Amino acid sequence: MKAIRISEFGLPKVMELKEIDRPVPKPDEILVKVYASGINPVDLVVRAGSNAALSSLLSLPMTPGWDTAGTIEELGDEVTGFQKGDAVYGVPNFPGDGSYAEYVVAKASQFAIKPKNICFNDAAGIPLAALTAWTAMFEFGKLKMGERILIQGASGSVGGFAVQFAKSIGAYVIGTASANNFDYLKQIGADELIDYKTQKFEDLVQEVDIVLEVSSVRDNNERIKSVQVLKQSGIFVSVNTDFAFNDEVIHALDEKNCKGELSANHARKESLEEIAKLIESGQVKVPQGKIFALRDAVEAHQLMESKSVKGKVILQVREQD
């Protein structure tokens, strides 16, 4: 099969399209015939080798990519709940061998049936970002109906899902973003918006139940401001697990009897199933992505690094209806 491989860390050009053996599923795994693979910011980090903690977990050569949609080609002997030919989506093997390939093998628990009302390309842009938002808000943040949440970085791929998931359960959503993204955020349900370029959220927000940090800014001084807008016993959740809370943040949390959480992503079939239901019911909209062929992975990464693209970048591996 064809796959994008990296044999060394570095610039996008280290990715090469190669012919490798098709993997064979273990008893608890499925072999997925890949139709599309989403590209996430973490893909660029892994390829560049710029995160020491991640790099230490990797073995080269490897195939990047941890967002995928396709059909089940083979099932391991212990797999239940799926059958050959099922259209699925999921997060395979993060951070190991991934989905920039014609086939990927992974644990069945990392996949669910694809939402029936969207194509493979759109489905491939969902899992990692959506699960990041879902895990952070519902497993770590314990968000409930009627609560107020401040989402920092609301217009990004994770933030966009977070806004919609929060609205789907009846939460009140305040989002920070640049003003040119306000129309989009209003369309997906945000109740209040703050322009982080011209406004100070700490002057405009108070007594929220949860602050969700999904922006790429890694600044503990900003985190202290976030803690200040929480109500007593509130929860501050960050998806930036590689950037620990410093002593000042911990002290600020303790002073308000608040909890601080670094939310590690969980690729669970059950969560993917709930997300699929929301998409099929129309409560959650999936943004359209920019599509590249598998052989053009280098160009796709270059575009991502230019930060000039809106929406998800997708590698289409096969033609689809």
Short mmCIF file of C-alpha atoms in Angstrom, two decimals:
data_model
loop_
_atom_site.label_atom_id
_atom_site.label_comp_id
_atom_site.label_asym_id
_atom_site.label_seq_id
_atom_site.Cartn_x
_atom_site.Cartn_y
_atom_site.Cartn_z
CA MET A 1 0.00 0.00 0.00
CA LYS A 2 1.00 3.64 -0.38
CA ALA A 3 1.75 5.69 2.72
CA ILE A 4 3.41 8.95 3.68
CA ARG A 5 6.50 8.12 5.76
CA ILE A 6 8.99 10.14 7.75
CA SER A 7 12.44 8.70 8.47
CA GLU A 8 13.72 11.80 10.23
CA PHE A 9 12.22 14.84 11.93
CA GLY A 10 12.29 18.16 10.14
CA LEU A 11 10.61 20.37 7.54
CA PRO A 12 7.62 19.16 5.49
CA LYS A 13 9.95 17.78 2.82
CA VAL A 14 10.94 14.91 5.15
CA MET A 15 7.58 13.33 4.28
CA GLU A 16 7.79 10.88 1.38
CA LEU A 17 5.19 8.78 -0.40
CA LYS A 18 6.36 5.17 -0.22
CA GLU A 19 5.14 1.65 -0.84
CA ILE A 20 4.98 -0.39 2.39
CA ASP A 21 3.34 -3.60 3.55
CA ARG A 22 -0.33 -3.45 4.43
CA PRO A 23 -0.75 -3.96 8.20
CA VAL A 24 -2.58 -6.93 9.69
CA PRO A 25 -5.02 -6.37 12.57
CA LYS A 26 -4.45 -7.98 15.97
CA PRO A 27 -7.40 -9.66 17.74
CA ASP A 28 -8.73 -6.36 19.21
CA GLU A 29 -8.02 -4.24 16.10
CA ILE A 30 -9.64 -3.32 12.80
CA LEU A 31 -8.05 -2.67 9.43
CA VAL A 32 -9.54 0.49 7.94
CA LYS A 33 -9.50 1.22 4.23
CA VAL A 34 -8.75 4.95 4.46
CA TYR A 35 -10.77 7.37 2.34
CA ALA A 36 -9.52 10.56 4.01
CA SER A 37 -7.20 11.71 6.77
CA GLY A 38 -7.42 15.01 8.62
CA ILE A 39 -4.36 17.10 9.40
CA ASN A 40 -4.05 18.64 12.87
CA PRO A 41 -1.50 21.06 14.33
CA VAL A 42 -0.02 18.19 16.36
CA ASP A 43 0.86 16.46 13.07
CA LEU A 44 3.23 19.33 12.32
CA VAL A 45 4.74 19.12 15.79
CA VAL A 46 5.35 15.38 15.47
CA ARG A 47 6.83 15.71 11.98
CA ALA A 48 9.16 18.50 13.08
CA GLY A 49 10.23 16.67 16.24
CA SER A 50 9.72 19.90 18.15
CA ASN A 51 8.11 18.37 21.24
CA ALA A 52 10.60 16.29 23.19
CA ALA A 53 7.93 14.45 25.19
CA LEU A 54 6.13 13.33 22.03
CA SER A 55 9.31 12.52 20.13
CA SER A 56 10.45 10.20 22.91
CA LEU A 57 7.35 8.05 22.29
CA LEU A 58 7.95 7.68 18.55
CA SER A 59 9.87 5.16 16.50
CA LEU A 60 11.07 6.11 13.01
CA PRO A 61 10.26 5.52 10.24
CA MET A 62 6.57 6.16 10.83
CA THR A 63 3.36 7.29 9.18
CA PRO A 64 1.80 10.48 10.62
CA GLY A 65 -1.90 11.31 10.84
CA TRP A 66 -4.41 10.76 13.65
CA ASP A 67 -7.78 11.70 12.14
CA THR A 68 -9.34 9.33 9.66
CA ALA A 69 -12.49 8.07 8.00
CA GLY A 70 -12.95 4.98 5.88
CA THR A 71 -14.47 1.52 5.74
CA ILE A 72 -13.60 -1.61 7.69
CA GLU A 73 -11.61 -4.02 5.55
CA GLU A 74 -10.79 -6.66 8.20
CA LEU A 75 -11.69 -7.31 11.84
CA GLY A 76 -9.65 -8.99 14.55
CA ASP A 77 -11.14 -12.12 16.12
CA GLU A 78 -12.10 -10.33 19.35
CA VAL A 79 -13.81 -7.32 17.74
CA THR A 80 -17.56 -6.96 18.31
CA GLY A 81 -20.03 -4.25 17.34
CA PHE A 82 -18.60 -3.77 13.85
CA GLN A 83 -18.73 -5.66 10.59
CA LYS A 84 -16.76 -5.60 7.36
CA GLY A 85 -17.75 -2.68 5.17
CA ASP A 86 -18.89 -0.40 7.99
CA ALA A 87 -18.11 3.28 7.39
CA VAL A 88 -16.17 4.49 10.44
CA TYR A 89 -14.24 7.46 11.79
CA GLY A 90 -11.74 7.74 14.61
CA VAL A 91 -8.32 8.53 16.05
CA PRO A 92 -5.87 5.70 15.33
CA ASN A 93 -2.80 5.05 17.46
CA PHE A 94 -1.87 8.55 18.63
CA PRO A 95 1.06 9.22 18.58
CA GLY A 96 2.14 6.03 16.74
CA ASP A 97 1.73 4.95 13.12
CA GLY A 98 -1.17 6.89 11.69
CA SER A 99 -3.50 7.43 8.78
CA TYR A 100 -1.66 9.21 5.94
CA ALA A 101 -1.96 5.90 4.14
CA GLU A 102 -4.25 3.71 2.06
CA TYR A 103 -4.88 1.49 5.11
CA VAL A 104 -4.47 1.90 8.85
CA VAL A 105 -4.79 -0.65 11.63
CA ALA A 106 -5.85 0.37 15.14
CA LYS A 107 -7.84 -0.74 18.17
CA ALA A 108 -11.55 -1.00 17.43
CA SER A 109 -12.25 1.07 20.56
CA GLN A 110 -10.73 4.11 18.83
CA PHE A 111 -13.45 4.14 16.13
CA ALA A 112 -17.21 4.54 15.78
CA ILE A 113 -19.68 4.47 12.91
CA LYS A 114 -19.27 7.60 10.80
CA PRO A 115 -22.08 10.18 10.88
CA LYS A 116 -24.36 9.14 8.04
CA ASN A 117 -25.15 12.63 6.77
CA ILE A 118 -21.59 13.71 5.87
CA CYS A 119 -18.93 12.48 3.46
CA PHE A 120 -15.64 10.80 4.33
CA ASN A 121 -13.67 14.02 3.74
CA ASP A 122 -15.76 15.94 6.27
CA ALA A 123 -15.78 13.04 8.74
CA ALA A 124 -11.97 12.85 8.64
CA GLY A 125 -11.76 16.39 10.00
CA ILE A 126 -13.79 15.64 13.12
CA PRO A 127 -12.37 13.06 15.55
CA LEU A 128 -9.28 14.54 17.19
CA ALA A 129 -10.58 18.12 17.50
CA ALA A 130 -14.06 17.03 18.55
CA LEU A 131 -12.79 14.53 21.11
CA THR A 132 -10.41 17.13 22.52
CA ALA A 133 -13.33 19.50 23.11
CA TRP A 134 -15.64 16.74 24.38
CA THR A 135 -13.12 15.30 26.84
CA ALA A 136 -12.13 18.71 28.18
CA MET A 137 -15.65 20.00 28.74
CA PHE A 138 -17.54 16.92 29.86
CA GLU A 139 -14.97 14.62 31.47
CA PHE A 140 -12.70 17.22 33.07
CA GLY A 141 -14.96 20.31 33.17
CA LYS A 142 -18.18 18.47 34.10
CA LEU A 143 -20.17 21.08 32.14
CA LYS A 144 -23.93 20.99 32.81
CA MET A 145 -27.06 22.60 31.44
CA GLY A 146 -27.43 26.23 32.49
CA GLU A 147 -23.76 26.72 33.41
CA ARG A 148 -21.63 29.53 31.99
CA ILE A 149 -18.45 28.66 30.12
CA LEU A 150 -15.72 30.93 28.74
CA ILE A 151 -14.01 29.32 25.73
CA GLN A 152 -10.64 30.87 24.94
CA GLY A 153 -9.80 30.30 21.27
CA ALA A 154 -13.42 29.66 20.29
CA SER A 155 -12.94 30.00 16.53
CA GLY A 156 -10.35 27.24 16.15
CA SER A 157 -11.22 23.68 15.21
CA VAL A 158 -11.40 22.53 18.84
CA GLY A 159 -13.11 25.74 19.96
CA GLY A 160 -15.76 25.52 17.26
CA PHE A 161 -16.77 22.06 18.41
CA ALA A 162 -16.65 23.19 22.05
CA VAL A 163 -19.08 26.03 21.36
CA GLN A 164 -21.54 23.68 19.67
CA PHE A 165 -21.26 20.89 22.24
CA ALA A 166 -21.83 23.38 25.06
CA LYS A 167 -24.91 24.82 23.35
CA SER A 168 -26.26 21.33 22.67
CA ILE A 169 -26.70 20.76 26.42
CA GLY A 170 -28.03 24.25 27.15
CA ALA A 171 -24.94 26.00 28.52
CA TYR A 172 -24.29 29.75 28.16
CA VAL A 173 -21.23 30.28 25.95
CA ILE A 174 -18.81 33.19 26.00
CA GLY A 175 -16.03 32.98 23.41
CA THR A 176 -12.80 34.83 22.75
CA ALA A 177 -11.70 35.22 19.14
CA SER A 178 -10.69 37.85 16.63
CA ALA A 179 -13.55 40.03 15.41
CA ASN A 180 -13.42 38.63 11.86
CA ASN A 181 -14.60 35.28 13.26
CA PHE A 182 -17.59 36.68 15.15
CA ASP A 183 -20.14 35.95 12.40
CA TYR A 184 -19.12 32.30 12.29
CA LEU A 185 -19.29 31.97 16.07
CA LYS A 186 -22.74 33.59 16.20
CA GLN A 187 -23.93 31.14 13.56
CA ILE A 188 -22.87 28.16 15.67
CA GLY A 189 -24.49 29.53 18.81
CA ALA A 190 -22.08 31.62 20.90
CA ASP A 191 -24.00 33.90 23.30
CA GLU A 192 -21.26 36.49 23.92
CA LEU A 193 -18.04 37.26 22.05
CA ILE A 194 -14.88 39.07 23.10
CA ASP A 195 -12.25 40.33 20.66
CA TYR A 196 -8.99 39.22 22.27
CA LYS A 197 -7.07 41.77 20.18
CA THR A 198 -8.89 44.85 21.49
CA GLN A 199 -10.69 43.76 24.67
CA LYS A 200 -9.64 42.34 28.02
CA PHE A 201 -11.79 39.38 28.92
CA GLU A 202 -10.94 39.78 32.62
CA ASP A 203 -12.69 43.19 32.58
CA LEU A 204 -15.81 41.87 30.85
CA VAL A 205 -16.44 38.44 32.34
CA GLN A 206 -17.07 37.29 35.88
CA GLU A 207 -18.51 34.37 37.82
CA VAL A 208 -18.26 31.70 35.11
CA ASP A 209 -18.45 28.03 36.02
CA ILE A 210 -15.76 26.87 33.62
CA VAL A 211 -12.92 28.42 31.65
CA LEU A 212 -11.79 26.24 28.75
CA GLU A 213 -8.37 27.09 27.32
CA VAL A 214 -8.18 25.76 23.77
CA SER A 215 -6.09 28.57 22.32
CA SER A 216 -2.46 27.89 21.44
CA VAL A 217 -1.24 30.64 23.80
CA ARG A 218 0.89 29.17 26.54
CA ASP A 219 1.14 31.86 29.21
CA ASN A 220 0.61 31.21 32.90
CA ASN A 221 0.05 34.92 33.53
CA GLU A 222 -2.97 34.73 31.24
CA ARG A 223 -4.12 31.65 33.11
CA ILE A 224 -4.14 33.63 36.37
CA LYS A 225 -6.50 36.12 34.71
CA SER A 226 -8.70 33.21 33.68
CA VAL A 227 -8.86 31.94 37.24
CA GLN A 228 -9.95 35.40 38.37
CA VAL A 229 -13.13 35.24 36.25
CA LEU A 230 -14.18 31.86 37.71
CA LYS A 231 -16.76 31.69 40.44
CA GLN A 232 -15.83 30.03 43.72
CA SER A 233 -15.31 26.27 43.15
CA GLY A 234 -15.15 26.76 39.38
CA ILE A 235 -13.00 24.71 37.03
CA PHE A 236 -10.18 25.84 34.73
CA VAL A 237 -9.48 23.30 31.99
CA SER A 238 -6.61 23.52 29.50
CA VAL A 239 -5.99 21.23 26.54
CA ASN A 240 -2.36 22.38 26.44
CA THR A 241 -1.15 19.37 28.40
CA ASP A 242 2.49 20.06 27.52
CA PHE A 243 2.40 23.34 29.47
CA ALA A 244 2.05 22.77 33.21
CA PHE A 245 0.48 25.14 35.72
CA ASN A 246 3.13 27.10 37.61
CA ASP A 247 3.05 27.82 41.34
CA GLU A 248 1.29 31.16 40.84
CA VAL A 249 -1.56 29.55 38.91
CA ILE A 250 -1.90 26.81 41.51
CA HIS A 251 -1.99 29.45 44.28
CA ALA A 252 -4.66 31.45 42.42
CA LEU A 253 -6.77 28.30 42.03
CA ASP A 254 -6.41 27.43 45.71
CA GLU A 255 -7.45 30.92 46.80
CA LYS A 256 -10.79 30.54 45.03
CA ASN A 257 -11.22 26.85 45.87
CA CYS A 258 -11.14 26.17 42.13
CA LYS A 259 -9.89 23.12 40.32
CA GLY A 260 -7.28 23.19 37.53
CA GLU A 261 -7.23 20.40 34.96
CA LEU A 262 -4.89 19.53 32.09
CA SER A 263 -7.16 17.59 29.77
CA ALA A 264 -5.57 14.63 28.03
CA ASN A 265 -7.56 13.49 25.00
CA HIS A 266 -9.40 10.16 25.21
CA ALA A 267 -10.23 8.39 21.93
CA ARG A 268 -13.32 6.49 23.05
CA LYS A 269 -15.89 4.81 20.84
CA GLU A 270 -18.71 5.95 23.16
CA SER A 271 -17.77 9.63 22.84
CA LEU A 272 -17.47 9.37 19.06
CA GLU A 273 -20.94 7.80 18.96
CA GLU A 274 -22.42 10.71 20.95
CA ILE A 275 -20.70 13.22 18.66
CA ALA A 276 -22.06 11.40 15.59
CA LYS A 277 -25.60 11.68 16.99
CA LEU A 278 -25.23 15.44 17.40
CA ILE A 279 -23.97 15.80 13.84
CA GLU A 280 -26.74 13.64 12.41
CA SER A 281 -29.38 15.60 14.33
CA GLY A 282 -28.07 18.91 12.96
CA GLN A 283 -27.09 20.27 16.38
CA VAL A 284 -23.42 20.29 15.39
CA LYS A 285 -22.19 21.57 12.02
CA VAL A 286 -18.94 20.37 10.51
CA PRO A 287 -16.81 23.05 8.81
CA GLN A 288 -15.76 22.36 5.22
CA GLY A 289 -12.06 21.66 4.71
CA LYS A 290 -9.45 22.26 2.05
CA ILE A 291 -8.71 19.02 0.22
CA PHE A 292 -5.32 17.69 -0.93
CA ALA A 293 -4.38 14.38 -2.50
CA LEU A 294 -2.30 12.01 -0.36
CA ARG A 295 0.74 12.59 -2.59
CA ASP A 296 0.51 16.32 -1.79
CA ALA A 297 1.03 15.97 1.97
CA VAL A 298 4.11 18.22 1.85
CA GLU A 299 2.12 21.04 0.26
CA ALA A 300 -0.69 20.52 2.78
CA HIS A 301 1.72 20.86 5.72
CA GLN A 302 3.28 23.95 4.17
CA LEU A 303 -0.16 25.54 3.92
CA MET A 304 -0.88 24.67 7.56
CA GLU A 305 2.40 26.25 8.64
CA SER A 306 1.59 29.44 6.72
CA LYS A 307 -1.49 29.85 8.94
CA SER A 308 -3.35 31.28 5.95
CA VAL A 309 -6.04 28.59 5.75
CA LYS A 310 -9.42 28.56 7.44
CA GLY A 311 -11.09 25.25 8.19
CA LYS A 312 -9.59 21.80 8.33
CA VAL A 313 -6.96 20.55 5.89
CA ILE A 314 -7.77 17.07 4.59
CA LEU A 315 -5.79 14.47 2.69
CA GLN A 316 -8.14 12.60 0.36
CA VAL A 317 -6.76 9.10 -0.11
CA ARG A 318 -9.51 7.65 -2.33
CA GLU A 319 -12.25 8.93 -4.58
CA GLN A 320 -15.61 8.92 -2.84
CA ASP A 321 -19.27 9.32 -3.70
#
